[in-house]
Structures are given as C-alpha cells and as structure tokens.
XYZ file of C-alpha atoms in Angstrom:
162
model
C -21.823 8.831 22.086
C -18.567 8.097 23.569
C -15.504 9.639 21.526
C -13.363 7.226 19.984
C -10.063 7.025 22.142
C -6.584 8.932 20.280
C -4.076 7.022 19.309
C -0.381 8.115 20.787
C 1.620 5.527 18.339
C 1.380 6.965 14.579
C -1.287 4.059 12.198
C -2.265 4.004 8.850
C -6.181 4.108 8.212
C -7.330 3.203 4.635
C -10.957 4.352 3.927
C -12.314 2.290 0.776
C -15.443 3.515 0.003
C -13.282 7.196 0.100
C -10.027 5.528 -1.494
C -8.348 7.311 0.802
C -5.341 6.981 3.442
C -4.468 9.238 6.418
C -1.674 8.347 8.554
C -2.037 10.039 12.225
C -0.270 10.075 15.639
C -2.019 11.278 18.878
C -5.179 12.775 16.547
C -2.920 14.747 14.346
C -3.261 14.103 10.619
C 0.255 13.377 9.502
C -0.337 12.637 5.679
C -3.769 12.061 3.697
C -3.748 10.852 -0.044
C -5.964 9.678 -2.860
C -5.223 5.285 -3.022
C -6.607 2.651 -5.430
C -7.328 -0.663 -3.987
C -8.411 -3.844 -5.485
C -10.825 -3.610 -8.861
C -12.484 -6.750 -7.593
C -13.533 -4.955 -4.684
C -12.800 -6.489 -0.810
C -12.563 -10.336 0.257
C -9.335 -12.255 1.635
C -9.079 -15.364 -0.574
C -6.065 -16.378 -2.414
C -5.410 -15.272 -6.095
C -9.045 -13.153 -5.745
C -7.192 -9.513 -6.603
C -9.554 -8.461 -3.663
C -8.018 -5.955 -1.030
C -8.260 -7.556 2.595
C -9.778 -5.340 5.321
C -9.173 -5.490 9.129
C -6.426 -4.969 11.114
C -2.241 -5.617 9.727
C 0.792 -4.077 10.923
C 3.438 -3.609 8.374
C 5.868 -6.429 8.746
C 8.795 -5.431 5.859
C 9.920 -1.749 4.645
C 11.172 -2.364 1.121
C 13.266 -0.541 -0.923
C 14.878 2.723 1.294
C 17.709 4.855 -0.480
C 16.440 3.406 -3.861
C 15.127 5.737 -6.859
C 11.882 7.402 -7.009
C 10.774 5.326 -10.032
C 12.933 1.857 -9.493
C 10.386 -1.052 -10.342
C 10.626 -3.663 -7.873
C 9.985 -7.492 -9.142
C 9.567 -10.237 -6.175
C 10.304 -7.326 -3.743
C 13.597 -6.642 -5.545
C 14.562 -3.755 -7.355
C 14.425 -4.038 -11.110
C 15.527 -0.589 -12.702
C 14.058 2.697 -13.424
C 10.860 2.806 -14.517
C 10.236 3.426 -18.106
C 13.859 2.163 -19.369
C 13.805 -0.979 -16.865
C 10.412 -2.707 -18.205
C 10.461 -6.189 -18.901
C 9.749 -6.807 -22.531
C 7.012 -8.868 -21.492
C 5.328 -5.886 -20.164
C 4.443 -2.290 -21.594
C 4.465 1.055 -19.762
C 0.700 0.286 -18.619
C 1.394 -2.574 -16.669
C 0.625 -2.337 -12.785
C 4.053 -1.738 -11.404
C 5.297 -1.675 -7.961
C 7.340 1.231 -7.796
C 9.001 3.925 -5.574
C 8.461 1.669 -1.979
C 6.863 -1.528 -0.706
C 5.170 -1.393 2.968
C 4.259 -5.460 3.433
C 1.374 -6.290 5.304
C 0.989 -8.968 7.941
C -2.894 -9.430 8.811
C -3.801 -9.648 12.636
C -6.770 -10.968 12.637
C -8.288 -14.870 11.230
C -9.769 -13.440 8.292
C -7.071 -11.676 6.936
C -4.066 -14.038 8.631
C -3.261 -14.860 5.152
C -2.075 -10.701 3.823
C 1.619 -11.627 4.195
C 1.822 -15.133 1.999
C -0.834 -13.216 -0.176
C 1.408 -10.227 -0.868
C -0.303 -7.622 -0.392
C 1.338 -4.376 0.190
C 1.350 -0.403 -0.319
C 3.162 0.526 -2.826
C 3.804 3.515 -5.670
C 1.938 2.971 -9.191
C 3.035 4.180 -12.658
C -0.998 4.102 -12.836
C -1.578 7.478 -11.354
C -4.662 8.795 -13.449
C -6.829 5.958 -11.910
C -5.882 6.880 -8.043
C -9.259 7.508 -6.222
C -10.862 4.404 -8.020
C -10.284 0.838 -7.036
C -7.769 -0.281 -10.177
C -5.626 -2.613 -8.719
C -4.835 -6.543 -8.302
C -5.512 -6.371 -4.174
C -2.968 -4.100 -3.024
C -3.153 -0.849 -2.374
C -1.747 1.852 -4.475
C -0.135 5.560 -4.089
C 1.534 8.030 -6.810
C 4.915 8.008 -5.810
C 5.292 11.263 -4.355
C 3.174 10.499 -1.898
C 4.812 6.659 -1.559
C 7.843 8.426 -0.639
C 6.162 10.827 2.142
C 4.574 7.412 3.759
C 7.294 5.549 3.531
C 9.551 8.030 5.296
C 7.045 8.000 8.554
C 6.167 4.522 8.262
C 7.615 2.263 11.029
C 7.675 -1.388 10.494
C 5.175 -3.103 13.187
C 3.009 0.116 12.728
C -0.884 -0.900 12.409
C -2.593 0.007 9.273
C -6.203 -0.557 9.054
C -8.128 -1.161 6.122
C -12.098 -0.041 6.466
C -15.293 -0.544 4.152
C-alpha cells in the first residue's frame, strides 16, 4: 500500500465517526480536539441541520481580538456570554461563541456550505463535545476555538470525513 502523500500547507481534518479534529502541517499534528457535529447526522441539503462532508477551505475568519465568550449573532458580535443572551434564549441555547471559521465547499455536493452557514465555531455546550449535538456545524469548547483559530489561515482546506 502506497503511503498517503504529507501535506507541506497546514489543513484541518474532521473525523466524524471519532468527533474529532486535528489540524497538521508537513505530518506534524499541530492541534487535536474532541468536536460535535450535526445531531441529524451528515447530508448537504438546505435547512437539514446535517454536517456536509468533503472538501472546503475556510473562506471568512470571524471575530479576532474579541472576548473569549462574546456570542456572535449573524456573524456579529453580540456580548459576553451569559450576561449578553437574548431574552428569547436561555443559557442552553446553541451559541456561536469565542470564533467563527466559515466554510466554502469545493466540491458539487457540498458547493452550497457557504450560503448554508456552516462554520467552526466555540459552544457554551461543552458537556456534549465528542457526540454529534449540533444544528450542522461543527463545534469546539472555546479553549480550544481559540488555539484553532490562532493557526487557522483563511483559504486553508478543512476536510470533513465519515
């Protein structure tokens, strides 16, 4: 069996059935974390809260020099997270927080990531990291949000995997 080749420029490879990410350059294992993708498991059609797979690069870095816990809203920042939750929400609502990578998908099946919004992003929803538990994107504590998001590039690939 023929090795699989080492990628020089750093990417982003999300393992679903491990719920796991691992961000590498030239075969070295830069960061590896627990995730939770989409509940409804893996498909790319609009509204689903399925979790695409293929091939994306991330197209938009969202929210550098902001707080650890800001809650973003349409991609903008809304306050700190508890004190800054809409009233129409409680405290276990599936926030965005700490970052927002955006993903563009490459490839026909998944050319739709980008209008779906589907990102990486930081959860309030820790305790359920390691399980699929969320709406199609895919989600980190924030610690580790902040480590990605400080060696993610935009135009980097990410790959999602069954």
């Amino acid at each position: 069996m023929t090795p699989s080749p080492v990628m020089a420029s750093p990417s982003i490879r999300i393992n679903l059935p491990r719920q796991e990410l691992v961000l590498e350059k030239s075969g070295k294992i830069l960061l590896q974390c627990p995730v939770s993708s989409g509940k409804a498991g893996t498909g790319h059609e609009e509204g689903s809260g399925k979790t695409p797979t293929g091939h994306f690069r991330i197209c938009k870095k969202i929210g550098d020099g902001e707080p650890e816990d800001t809650i973003f809203i349409s991609r903008l920042p809304a306050g700190r997270y508890p004190t800054a939750i809409p009233k129409s929400l409680n405290e276990h609502s599936d926030f965005i927080l700490t970052r927002i990578l955006w993903l563009d998908g490459l490839e026909p099946h998944n050319a739709n990531t980008r209008s779906r919004y589907i990102y990486i992003h930081g959860t309030n929803d820790t305790e359920l990291l390691g399980t699929p538990a969320s709406h199609g994107c895919i989600r980190l504590s924030p610690r580790d949000m902040m480590a990605l998001f400080a060696l993610a590039e935009e135009g980097m690939d990410v790959f999602i995997q069954c």
